[in-house]
Amino acid sequence: MTDQYRTDGKARFDDIYDMPDPRAYFDALGPLNYDIPQQAMPIFTRLLERHRARFSAGAGVLDLCCSYGINAALMRSDLTLNDLTSHYTDPSVANLSPEEMARADREFFAQHRRPNGPRTIGLDAARNAVSYACQAGLLDSGLAEDLENNEPSSQFAETIEGVELITTTGGVGYITDRTFGRILQALPEDSTPWVAAFVLRMYSYDEIAIRLAEHGLVTEQLPGVTFHQREFASDEERDSTLRAVRARGLDTADIEEKGSYYATLFLSRPAADVDAEPIEKLLGDITTAR
């Protein structure tokens, strides 16, 4: 495996994940039809709407591996991921400085903000990306911390207080049960957030589910539904992914063999919530047409 690829076979995009602004990110991932944030939005919207009492004023969403605040932008505005891609790849913004881009974004997103959007907190080890998302007004709070290798900072617990929904649309594989455990340990003992994770099929979620169970959360997988993440960047990436998915005993026909990464959804909640409304009842009507 060359330095173009991670040890799990995924193409490296390290150079775009922590830039001063998101333009290079969208330039690189746009042509690969990266769309997992858009795929996830109906799910996140349903989770936020279904239990309005839980996600009340002041409650928050913690987005893991938040990057430049893309999930937050979609949750807090009427914009689509295609809108964001067009915005950041438009020739009219190509020569702006990062500071000018951030100012333009504050105005742009203010025009599209939903009046009842959730309070959003982003966590990512990429300091520049988190900083930009805060400057542009996409995140209410940002935490540039690496919880895989470090304990949370002194302000971490205060920042995530009130979090009711934890989301990620591609973080698993970069983060493990260590990060999830440290987050839940930092929350008040009586806190029972829901955790919604879109996980590439090449990765197991078992260890994370076990860690969540230690904090009273029951994990369900949405059965029979896959979500497109992005196209493979190369034949090498495709081949290594097919091997990894098949090694997990999963069939790749008409899924990864079509040329793209696909994810499955795991939802973790207190047992009482699962008993009251299992995942298929909660989400079935917005996924059956997929």
PDB file of C-alpha atoms in Angstrom:
ATOM      1  CA  MET A   1       0.000   0.000   0.000  1.00  0.00           C
ATOM      2  CA  THR A   2       1.518   3.335  -1.077  1.00  0.00           C
ATOM      3  CA  ASP A   3       1.226   6.556   0.886  1.00  0.00           C
ATOM      4  CA  GLN A   4      -1.707   7.458  -1.385  1.00  0.00           C
ATOM      5  CA  TYR A   5      -3.814   5.015   0.611  1.00  0.00           C
ATOM      6  CA  ARG A   6      -4.606   4.411   4.269  1.00  0.00           C
ATOM      7  CA  THR A   7      -3.921   1.027   5.791  1.00  0.00           C
ATOM      8  CA  ASP A   8      -7.616   0.158   5.293  1.00  0.00           C
ATOM      9  CA  GLY A   9      -7.290   0.831   1.561  1.00  0.00           C
ATOM     10  CA  LYS A  10      -9.145   4.146   1.436  1.00  0.00           C
ATOM     11  CA  ALA A  11      -7.613   6.900  -0.665  1.00  0.00           C
ATOM     12  CA  ARG A  12      -5.921   9.585   1.408  1.00  0.00           C
ATOM     13  CA  PHE A  13      -7.492  13.027   1.363  1.00  0.00           C
ATOM     14  CA  ASP A  14      -5.450  14.349   4.282  1.00  0.00           C
ATOM     15  CA  ASP A  15      -4.505  17.486   2.354  1.00  0.00           C
ATOM     16  CA  ILE A  16      -8.129  18.667   2.049  1.00  0.00           C
ATOM     17  CA  TYR A  17      -9.468  17.773   5.496  1.00  0.00           C
ATOM     18  CA  ASP A  18      -7.775  20.592   7.409  1.00  0.00           C
ATOM     19  CA  MET A  19      -7.462  23.538   5.036  1.00  0.00           C
ATOM     20  CA  PRO A  20      -8.299  27.131   6.026  1.00  0.00           C
ATOM     21  CA  ASP A  21     -11.633  26.826   4.153  1.00  0.00           C
ATOM     22  CA  PRO A  22     -13.715  24.117   2.388  1.00  0.00           C
ATOM     23  CA  ARG A  23     -13.077  24.963  -1.265  1.00  0.00           C
ATOM     24  CA  ALA A  24     -10.429  22.288  -1.883  1.00  0.00           C
ATOM     25  CA  TYR A  25     -12.609  19.754  -0.042  1.00  0.00           C
ATOM     26  CA  PHE A  26     -15.504  20.277  -2.434  1.00  0.00           C
ATOM     27  CA  ASP A  27     -13.214  20.478  -5.464  1.00  0.00           C
ATOM     28  CA  ALA A  28     -11.878  17.009  -4.615  1.00  0.00           C
ATOM     29  CA  LEU A  29     -15.020  15.228  -3.419  1.00  0.00           C
ATOM     30  CA  GLY A  30     -17.593  16.827  -5.707  1.00  0.00           C
ATOM     31  CA  PRO A  31     -16.449  14.864  -8.800  1.00  0.00           C
ATOM     32  CA  LEU A  32     -16.725  11.642  -6.741  1.00  0.00           C
ATOM     33  CA  ASN A  33     -20.423  12.331  -6.092  1.00  0.00           C
ATOM     34  CA  TYR A  34     -19.869  12.509  -2.343  1.00  0.00           C
ATOM     35  CA  ASP A  35     -23.390  12.667  -0.940  1.00  0.00           C
ATOM     36  CA  ILE A  36     -23.662  10.830   2.383  1.00  0.00           C
ATOM     37  CA  PRO A  37     -24.550  14.044   4.290  1.00  0.00           C
ATOM     38  CA  GLN A  38     -27.522  14.543   1.962  1.00  0.00           C
ATOM     39  CA  GLN A  39     -28.468  10.878   2.302  1.00  0.00           C
ATOM     40  CA  ALA A  40     -28.460  11.279   6.080  1.00  0.00           C
ATOM     41  CA  MET A  41     -30.530  14.460   6.310  1.00  0.00           C
ATOM     42  CA  PRO A  42     -34.009  12.859   6.122  1.00  0.00           C
ATOM     43  CA  ILE A  43     -32.951  10.515   8.924  1.00  0.00           C
ATOM     44  CA  PHE A  44     -31.576  13.264  11.139  1.00  0.00           C
ATOM     45  CA  THR A  45     -34.634  15.398  10.440  1.00  0.00           C
ATOM     46  CA  ARG A  46     -36.942  12.564  11.468  1.00  0.00           C
ATOM     47  CA  LEU A  47     -35.004  11.972  14.678  1.00  0.00           C
ATOM     48  CA  LEU A  48     -35.157  15.654  15.532  1.00  0.00           C
ATOM     49  CA  GLU A  49     -38.855  15.969  14.699  1.00  0.00           C
ATOM     50  CA  ARG A  50     -40.182  12.712  16.139  1.00  0.00           C
ATOM     51  CA  HIS A  51     -39.381  13.561  19.729  1.00  0.00           C
ATOM     52  CA  ARG A  52     -39.686  17.324  19.937  1.00  0.00           C
ATOM     53  CA  ALA A  53     -39.880  17.182  23.715  1.00  0.00           C
ATOM     54  CA  ARG A  54     -36.431  15.564  23.859  1.00  0.00           C
ATOM     55  CA  PHE A  55     -34.889  17.944  21.356  1.00  0.00           C
ATOM     56  CA  SER A  56     -36.247  21.077  22.991  1.00  0.00           C
ATOM     57  CA  ALA A  57     -34.844  24.585  22.972  1.00  0.00           C
ATOM     58  CA  GLY A  58     -31.283  24.484  24.206  1.00  0.00           C
ATOM     59  CA  ALA A  59     -30.784  20.812  23.378  1.00  0.00           C
ATOM     60  CA  GLY A  60     -27.989  20.122  20.952  1.00  0.00           C
ATOM     61  CA  VAL A  61     -26.619  17.934  18.212  1.00  0.00           C
ATOM     62  CA  LEU A  62     -23.001  16.782  18.453  1.00  0.00           C
ATOM     63  CA  ASP A  63     -21.601  15.918  15.017  1.00  0.00           C
ATOM     64  CA  LEU A  64     -18.515  13.686  15.121  1.00  0.00           C
ATOM     65  CA  CYS A  65     -15.793  14.170  12.492  1.00  0.00           C
ATOM     66  CA  CYS A  66     -17.690  17.320  11.592  1.00  0.00           C
ATOM     67  CA  SER A  67     -15.086  18.611   9.144  1.00  0.00           C
ATOM     68  CA  TYR A  68     -16.175  22.040   7.836  1.00  0.00           C
ATOM     69  CA  GLY A  69     -19.652  21.787   9.378  1.00  0.00           C
ATOM     70  CA  ILE A  70     -21.408  20.242   6.386  1.00  0.00           C
ATOM     71  CA  ASN A  71     -23.959  18.228   8.362  1.00  0.00           C
ATOM     72  CA  ALA A  72     -24.642  21.280  10.512  1.00  0.00           C
ATOM     73  CA  ALA A  73     -25.162  23.425   7.407  1.00  0.00           C
ATOM     74  CA  LEU A  74     -27.764  21.005   6.072  1.00  0.00           C
ATOM     75  CA  MET A  75     -29.534  20.641   9.420  1.00  0.00           C
ATOM     76  CA  ARG A  76     -29.648  24.393  10.028  1.00  0.00           C
ATOM     77  CA  SER A  77     -30.521  25.679   6.541  1.00  0.00           C
ATOM     78  CA  ASP A  78     -32.700  25.008   3.516  1.00  0.00           C
ATOM     79  CA  LEU A  79     -29.627  24.217   1.409  1.00  0.00           C
ATOM     80  CA  THR A  80     -28.773  20.861  -0.172  1.00  0.00           C
ATOM     81  CA  LEU A  81     -25.335  19.334  -0.558  1.00  0.00           C
ATOM     82  CA  ASN A  82     -25.486  20.160  -4.272  1.00  0.00           C
ATOM     83  CA  ASP A  83     -26.077  23.788  -3.288  1.00  0.00           C
ATOM     84  CA  LEU A  84     -22.972  23.720  -1.085  1.00  0.00           C
ATOM     85  CA  THR A  85     -20.872  22.098  -3.801  1.00  0.00           C
ATOM     86  CA  SER A  86     -21.963  24.720  -6.337  1.00  0.00           C
ATOM     87  CA  HIS A  87     -21.300  27.473  -3.824  1.00  0.00           C
ATOM     88  CA  TYR A  88     -17.748  26.415  -2.987  1.00  0.00           C
ATOM     89  CA  THR A  89     -16.729  25.522  -6.550  1.00  0.00           C
ATOM     90  CA  ASP A  90     -18.169  28.654  -8.154  1.00  0.00           C
ATOM     91  CA  PRO A  91     -15.436  30.561 -10.034  1.00  0.00           C
ATOM     92  CA  SER A  92     -16.595  33.769  -8.347  1.00  0.00           C
ATOM     93  CA  VAL A  93     -15.159  32.612  -4.994  1.00  0.00           C
ATOM     94  CA  ALA A  94     -11.951  31.076  -6.341  1.00  0.00           C
ATOM     95  CA  ASN A  95      -9.759  34.074  -5.531  1.00  0.00           C
ATOM     96  CA  LEU A  96     -11.182  35.002  -2.151  1.00  0.00           C
ATOM     97  CA  SER A  97      -8.926  34.742   0.880  1.00  0.00           C
ATOM     98  CA  PRO A  98     -10.103  32.347   3.612  1.00  0.00           C
ATOM     99  CA  GLU A  99     -11.161  35.340   5.687  1.00  0.00           C
ATOM    100  CA  GLU A 100     -13.164  36.755   2.786  1.00  0.00           C
ATOM    101  CA  MET A 101     -14.704  33.345   2.178  1.00  0.00           C
ATOM    102  CA  ALA A 102     -15.794  33.110   5.805  1.00  0.00           C
ATOM    103  CA  ARG A 103     -17.393  36.563   5.663  1.00  0.00           C
ATOM    104  CA  ALA A 104     -19.199  35.652   2.455  1.00  0.00           C
ATOM    105  CA  ASP A 105     -20.382  32.412   4.045  1.00  0.00           C
ATOM    106  CA  ARG A 106     -21.797  34.147   7.104  1.00  0.00           C
ATOM    107  CA  GLU A 107     -23.989  36.246   4.818  1.00  0.00           C
ATOM    108  CA  PHE A 108     -24.837  33.318   2.533  1.00  0.00           C
ATOM    109  CA  PHE A 109     -25.908  30.966   5.313  1.00  0.00           C
ATOM    110  CA  ALA A 110     -27.781  33.692   7.178  1.00  0.00           C
ATOM    111  CA  GLN A 111     -30.055  34.015   4.136  1.00  0.00           C
ATOM    112  CA  HIS A 112     -30.855  30.296   4.202  1.00  0.00           C
ATOM    113  CA  ARG A 113     -30.985  29.531   7.917  1.00  0.00           C
ATOM    114  CA  ARG A 114     -34.004  27.681   9.260  1.00  0.00           C
ATOM    115  CA  PRO A 115     -35.639  29.528  12.161  1.00  0.00           C
ATOM    116  CA  ASN A 116     -35.909  26.339  14.231  1.00  0.00           C
ATOM    117  CA  GLY A 117     -32.607  24.676  13.422  1.00  0.00           C
ATOM    118  CA  PRO A 118     -30.879  22.740  16.215  1.00  0.00           C
ATOM    119  CA  ARG A 119     -27.964  23.957  18.282  1.00  0.00           C
ATOM    120  CA  THR A 120     -24.946  22.333  16.633  1.00  0.00           C
ATOM    121  CA  ILE A 121     -21.618  21.337  18.146  1.00  0.00           C
ATOM    122  CA  GLY A 122     -18.843  19.893  16.001  1.00  0.00           C
ATOM    123  CA  LEU A 123     -16.016  17.598  17.037  1.00  0.00           C
ATOM    124  CA  ASP A 124     -13.028  16.945  14.791  1.00  0.00           C
ATOM    125  CA  ALA A 125      -9.272  16.652  15.156  1.00  0.00           C
ATOM    126  CA  ALA A 126      -8.917  18.990  12.151  1.00  0.00           C
ATOM    127  CA  ARG A 127      -8.429  22.337  13.891  1.00  0.00           C
ATOM    128  CA  ASN A 128      -8.622  24.542  10.774  1.00  0.00           C
ATOM    129  CA  ALA A 129     -11.826  22.894   9.572  1.00  0.00           C
ATOM    130  CA  VAL A 130     -13.548  23.293  12.944  1.00  0.00           C
ATOM    131  CA  SER A 131     -12.387  26.876  13.228  1.00  0.00           C
ATOM    132  CA  TYR A 132     -13.764  27.707   9.797  1.00  0.00           C
ATOM    133  CA  ALA A 133     -17.148  26.138  10.548  1.00  0.00           C
ATOM    134  CA  CYS A 134     -17.414  28.340  13.639  1.00  0.00           C
ATOM    135  CA  GLN A 135     -16.284  31.490  11.808  1.00  0.00           C
ATOM    136  CA  ALA A 136     -18.809  30.869   9.029  1.00  0.00           C
ATOM    137  CA  GLY A 137     -21.608  30.430  11.561  1.00  0.00           C
ATOM    138  CA  LEU A 138     -22.324  26.785  10.766  1.00  0.00           C
ATOM    139  CA  LEU A 139     -21.433  25.522  14.227  1.00  0.00           C
ATOM    140  CA  ASP A 140     -22.545  27.117  17.471  1.00  0.00           C
ATOM    141  CA  SER A 141     -19.521  25.527  19.134  1.00  0.00           C
ATOM    142  CA  GLY A 142     -16.512  23.619  17.842  1.00  0.00           C
ATOM    143  CA  LEU A 143     -14.180  21.184  19.576  1.00  0.00           C
ATOM    144  CA  ALA A 144     -10.884  20.550  17.796  1.00  0.00           C
ATOM    145  CA  GLU A 145      -9.896  17.493  19.814  1.00  0.00           C
ATOM    146  CA  ASP A 146      -8.518  14.027  19.093  1.00  0.00           C
ATOM    147  CA  LEU A 147     -10.359  11.764  21.527  1.00  0.00           C
ATOM    148  CA  GLU A 148      -8.843   8.646  20.010  1.00  0.00           C
ATOM    149  CA  ASN A 149      -5.505   9.567  21.554  1.00  0.00           C
ATOM    150  CA  ASN A 150      -6.310  12.105  24.265  1.00  0.00           C
ATOM    151  CA  GLU A 151      -8.689  12.681  27.136  1.00  0.00           C
ATOM    152  CA  PRO A 152     -11.210  15.500  26.599  1.00  0.00           C
ATOM    153  CA  SER A 153     -10.135  19.029  27.403  1.00  0.00           C
ATOM    154  CA  SER A 154     -11.283  20.850  30.522  1.00  0.00           C
ATOM    155  CA  GLN A 155     -14.037  22.677  28.599  1.00  0.00           C
ATOM    156  CA  PHE A 156     -15.305  19.601  26.733  1.00  0.00           C
ATOM    157  CA  ALA A 157     -18.002  18.534  29.204  1.00  0.00           C
ATOM    158  CA  GLU A 158     -19.394  22.061  29.518  1.00  0.00           C
ATOM    159  CA  THR A 159     -19.534  22.477  25.725  1.00  0.00           C
ATOM    160  CA  ILE A 160     -21.488  19.264  25.093  1.00  0.00           C
ATOM    161  CA  GLU A 161     -23.906  19.729  27.994  1.00  0.00           C
ATOM    162  CA  GLY A 162     -27.458  19.331  26.725  1.00  0.00           C
ATOM    163  CA  VAL A 163     -26.537  17.185  23.727  1.00  0.00           C
ATOM    164  CA  GLU A 164     -29.469  14.919  22.837  1.00  0.00           C
ATOM    165  CA  LEU A 165     -28.367  13.579  19.447  1.00  0.00           C
ATOM    166  CA  ILE A 166     -24.890  12.426  18.397  1.00  0.00           C
ATOM    167  CA  THR A 167     -24.350  12.032  14.653  1.00  0.00           C
ATOM    168  CA  THR A 168     -21.665  10.910  12.247  1.00  0.00           C
ATOM    169  CA  THR A 169     -21.780  10.298   8.504  1.00  0.00           C
ATOM    170  CA  GLY A 170     -18.367   8.805   7.874  1.00  0.00           C
ATOM    171  CA  GLY A 171     -16.362   9.091  11.041  1.00  0.00           C
ATOM    172  CA  VAL A 172     -16.281   5.397  11.948  1.00  0.00           C
ATOM    173  CA  GLY A 173     -13.022   4.074  10.610  1.00  0.00           C
ATOM    174  CA  TYR A 174     -11.277   7.247  11.760  1.00  0.00           C
ATOM    175  CA  ILE A 175     -12.733   7.046  15.250  1.00  0.00           C
ATOM    176  CA  THR A 176     -13.468   3.968  17.362  1.00  0.00           C
ATOM    177  CA  ASP A 177     -15.234   3.067  20.590  1.00  0.00           C
ATOM    178  CA  ARG A 178     -12.562   5.076  22.459  1.00  0.00           C
ATOM    179  CA  THR A 179     -13.968   8.351  21.153  1.00  0.00           C
ATOM    180  CA  PHE A 180     -17.589   7.348  21.825  1.00  0.00           C
ATOM    181  CA  GLY A 181     -16.704   6.190  25.329  1.00  0.00           C
ATOM    182  CA  ARG A 182     -14.948   9.438  26.209  1.00  0.00           C
ATOM    183  CA  ILE A 183     -17.881  11.487  24.926  1.00  0.00           C
ATOM    184  CA  LEU A 184     -20.473   9.567  26.933  1.00  0.00           C
ATOM    185  CA  GLN A 185     -18.263   9.623  30.004  1.00  0.00           C
ATOM    186  CA  ALA A 186     -18.179  13.424  29.788  1.00  0.00           C
ATOM    187  CA  LEU A 187     -21.975  13.749  29.714  1.00  0.00           C
ATOM    188  CA  PRO A 188     -24.022  13.913  32.940  1.00  0.00           C
ATOM    189  CA  GLU A 189     -24.886  10.487  34.358  1.00  0.00           C
ATOM    190  CA  ASP A 190     -28.592  10.974  33.666  1.00  0.00           C
ATOM    191  CA  SER A 191     -27.998  11.956  30.024  1.00  0.00           C
ATOM    192  CA  THR A 192     -29.258   9.466  27.428  1.00  0.00           C
ATOM    193  CA  PRO A 193     -28.512  10.899  23.981  1.00  0.00           C
ATOM    194  CA  TRP A 194     -29.417   9.038  20.832  1.00  0.00           C
ATOM    195  CA  VAL A 195     -26.525   8.098  18.548  1.00  0.00           C
ATOM    196  CA  ALA A 196     -27.099   7.933  14.775  1.00  0.00           C
ATOM    197  CA  ALA A 197     -24.093   6.618  12.834  1.00  0.00           C
ATOM    198  CA  PHE A 198     -23.764   6.014   9.109  1.00  0.00           C
ATOM    199  CA  VAL A 199     -21.001   3.419   8.846  1.00  0.00           C
ATOM    200  CA  LEU A 200     -19.264   2.186   5.696  1.00  0.00           C
ATOM    201  CA  ARG A 201     -19.949  -1.510   5.212  1.00  0.00           C
ATOM    202  CA  MET A 202     -16.246  -2.298   5.289  1.00  0.00           C
ATOM    203  CA  TYR A 203     -16.176  -1.475   9.022  1.00  0.00           C
ATOM    204  CA  SER A 204     -17.669  -3.317  11.970  1.00  0.00           C
ATOM    205  CA  TYR A 205     -19.739  -1.347  14.479  1.00  0.00           C
ATOM    206  CA  ASP A 206     -19.662  -4.103  17.096  1.00  0.00           C
ATOM    207  CA  GLU A 207     -17.102  -2.590  19.493  1.00  0.00           C
ATOM    208  CA  ILE A 208     -18.822   0.783  19.430  1.00  0.00           C
ATOM    209  CA  ALA A 209     -22.210  -0.832  20.090  1.00  0.00           C
ATOM    210  CA  ILE A 210     -20.721  -2.652  23.078  1.00  0.00           C
ATOM    211  CA  ARG A 211     -19.313   0.612  24.450  1.00  0.00           C
ATOM    212  CA  LEU A 212     -22.659   2.361  23.972  1.00  0.00           C
ATOM    213  CA  ALA A 213     -24.410  -0.493  25.769  1.00  0.00           C
ATOM    214  CA  GLU A 214     -22.210   0.199  28.798  1.00  0.00           C
ATOM    215  CA  HIS A 215     -23.959   3.572  28.938  1.00  0.00           C
ATOM    216  CA  GLY A 216     -27.472   2.158  28.627  1.00  0.00           C
ATOM    217  CA  LEU A 217     -27.960   2.487  24.870  1.00  0.00           C
ATOM    218  CA  VAL A 218     -29.391  -0.297  22.706  1.00  0.00           C
ATOM    219  CA  THR A 219     -28.148  -0.364  19.109  1.00  0.00           C
ATOM    220  CA  GLU A 220     -30.296  -1.291  16.107  1.00  0.00           C
ATOM    221  CA  GLN A 221     -29.228  -1.502  12.477  1.00  0.00           C
ATOM    222  CA  LEU A 222     -31.733  -0.365   9.867  1.00  0.00           C
ATOM    223  CA  PRO A 223     -32.168  -3.612   7.935  1.00  0.00           C
ATOM    224  CA  GLY A 224     -32.094  -3.980   4.185  1.00  0.00           C
ATOM    225  CA  VAL A 225     -31.106  -0.372   3.425  1.00  0.00           C
ATOM    226  CA  THR A 226     -27.768   0.977   2.198  1.00  0.00           C
ATOM    227  CA  PHE A 227     -26.769   4.603   1.689  1.00  0.00           C
ATOM    228  CA  HIS A 228     -24.444   5.838  -1.058  1.00  0.00           C
ATOM    229  CA  GLN A 229     -21.360   7.624   0.291  1.00  0.00           C
ATOM    230  CA  ARG A 230     -19.137   8.405  -2.702  1.00  0.00           C
ATOM    231  CA  GLU A 231     -17.613   6.817  -5.768  1.00  0.00           C
ATOM    232  CA  PHE A 232     -14.266   5.067  -5.484  1.00  0.00           C
ATOM    233  CA  ALA A 233     -11.305   7.277  -6.289  1.00  0.00           C
ATOM    234  CA  SER A 234      -9.379   4.478  -8.044  1.00  0.00           C
ATOM    235  CA  ASP A 235      -9.403   0.813  -8.989  1.00  0.00           C
ATOM    236  CA  GLU A 236      -7.077   0.158  -6.056  1.00  0.00           C
ATOM    237  CA  GLU A 237      -9.567   1.671  -3.634  1.00  0.00           C
ATOM    238  CA  ARG A 238     -12.403  -0.333  -5.187  1.00  0.00           C
ATOM    239  CA  ASP A 239     -10.522  -3.629  -5.014  1.00  0.00           C
ATOM    240  CA  SER A 240      -9.420  -3.200  -1.403  1.00  0.00           C
ATOM    241  CA  THR A 241     -12.940  -2.214  -0.365  1.00  0.00           C
ATOM    242  CA  LEU A 242     -14.501  -5.228  -2.058  1.00  0.00           C
ATOM    243  CA  ARG A 243     -12.048  -7.485  -0.224  1.00  0.00           C
ATOM    244  CA  ALA A 244     -12.803  -5.814   3.114  1.00  0.00           C
ATOM    245  CA  VAL A 245     -16.577  -5.985   2.723  1.00  0.00           C
ATOM    246  CA  ARG A 246     -16.494  -9.619   1.579  1.00  0.00           C
ATOM    247  CA  ALA A 247     -14.205 -10.493   4.490  1.00  0.00           C
ATOM    248  CA  ARG A 248     -17.047  -9.385   6.762  1.00  0.00           C
ATOM    249  CA  GLY A 249     -19.305 -11.928   5.063  1.00  0.00           C
ATOM    250  CA  LEU A 250     -21.325  -9.333   3.151  1.00  0.00           C
ATOM    251  CA  ASP A 251     -22.449  -9.572  -0.475  1.00  0.00           C
ATOM    252  CA  THR A 252     -21.083  -6.775  -2.656  1.00  0.00           C
ATOM    253  CA  ALA A 253     -23.196  -7.522  -5.748  1.00  0.00           C
ATOM    254  CA  ASP A 254     -25.242  -4.489  -6.843  1.00  0.00           C
ATOM    255  CA  ILE A 255     -23.758  -2.512  -3.958  1.00  0.00           C
ATOM    256  CA  GLU A 256     -19.993  -1.776  -3.809  1.00  0.00           C
ATOM    257  CA  GLU A 257     -19.505  -3.543  -7.142  1.00  0.00           C
ATOM    258  CA  LYS A 258     -21.364  -0.639  -8.741  1.00  0.00           C
ATOM    259  CA  GLY A 259     -18.299   1.485  -8.002  1.00  0.00           C
ATOM    260  CA  SER A 260     -19.023   3.297  -4.765  1.00  0.00           C
ATOM    261  CA  TYR A 261     -18.801   3.133  -1.006  1.00  0.00           C
ATOM    262  CA  TYR A 262     -22.065   2.333   0.749  1.00  0.00           C
ATOM    263  CA  ALA A 263     -22.981   2.786   4.400  1.00  0.00           C
ATOM    264  CA  THR A 264     -25.521   1.302   6.777  1.00  0.00           C
ATOM    265  CA  LEU A 265     -27.308   3.120   9.589  1.00  0.00           C
ATOM    266  CA  PHE A 266     -26.979   2.252  13.262  1.00  0.00           C
ATOM    267  CA  LEU A 267     -29.228   3.953  15.802  1.00  0.00           C
ATOM    268  CA  SER A 268     -28.571   3.638  19.537  1.00  0.00           C
ATOM    269  CA  ARG A 269     -31.179   4.657  22.108  1.00  0.00           C
ATOM    270  CA  PRO A 270     -32.372   3.781  25.604  1.00  0.00           C
ATOM    271  CA  ALA A 271     -34.247   0.475  25.677  1.00  0.00           C
ATOM    272  CA  ALA A 272     -37.563   2.177  26.468  1.00  0.00           C
ATOM    273  CA  ASP A 273     -37.332   4.243  23.272  1.00  0.00           C
ATOM    274  CA  VAL A 274     -36.502   1.158  21.220  1.00  0.00           C
ATOM    275  CA  ASP A 275     -39.445  -0.736  22.700  1.00  0.00           C
ATOM    276  CA  ALA A 276     -41.813   2.159  22.039  1.00  0.00           C
ATOM    277  CA  GLU A 277     -40.806   2.632  18.417  1.00  0.00           C
ATOM    278  CA  PRO A 278     -38.343   0.174  16.824  1.00  0.00           C
ATOM    279  CA  ILE A 279     -36.106   1.538  14.094  1.00  0.00           C
ATOM    280  CA  GLU A 280     -38.164   0.172  11.190  1.00  0.00           C
ATOM    281  CA  LYS A 281     -41.305   1.817  12.546  1.00  0.00           C
ATOM    282  CA  LEU A 282     -39.440   5.039  13.272  1.00  0.00           C
ATOM    283  CA  LEU A 283     -37.741   5.351   9.880  1.00  0.00           C
ATOM    284  CA  GLY A 284     -39.308   2.807   7.539  1.00  0.00           C
ATOM    285  CA  ASP A 285     -41.551   5.167   5.606  1.00  0.00           C
ATOM    286  CA  ILE A 286     -38.667   7.446   4.609  1.00  0.00           C
ATOM    287  CA  THR A 287     -36.396   4.611   3.472  1.00  0.00           C
ATOM    288  CA  THR A 288     -38.720   2.156   1.729  1.00  0.00           C
ATOM    289  CA  ALA A 289     -38.487   4.065  -1.548  1.00  0.00           C
ATOM    290  CA  ARG A 290     -34.715   3.776  -1.680  1.00  0.00           C
TER     291      ARG A 290
END
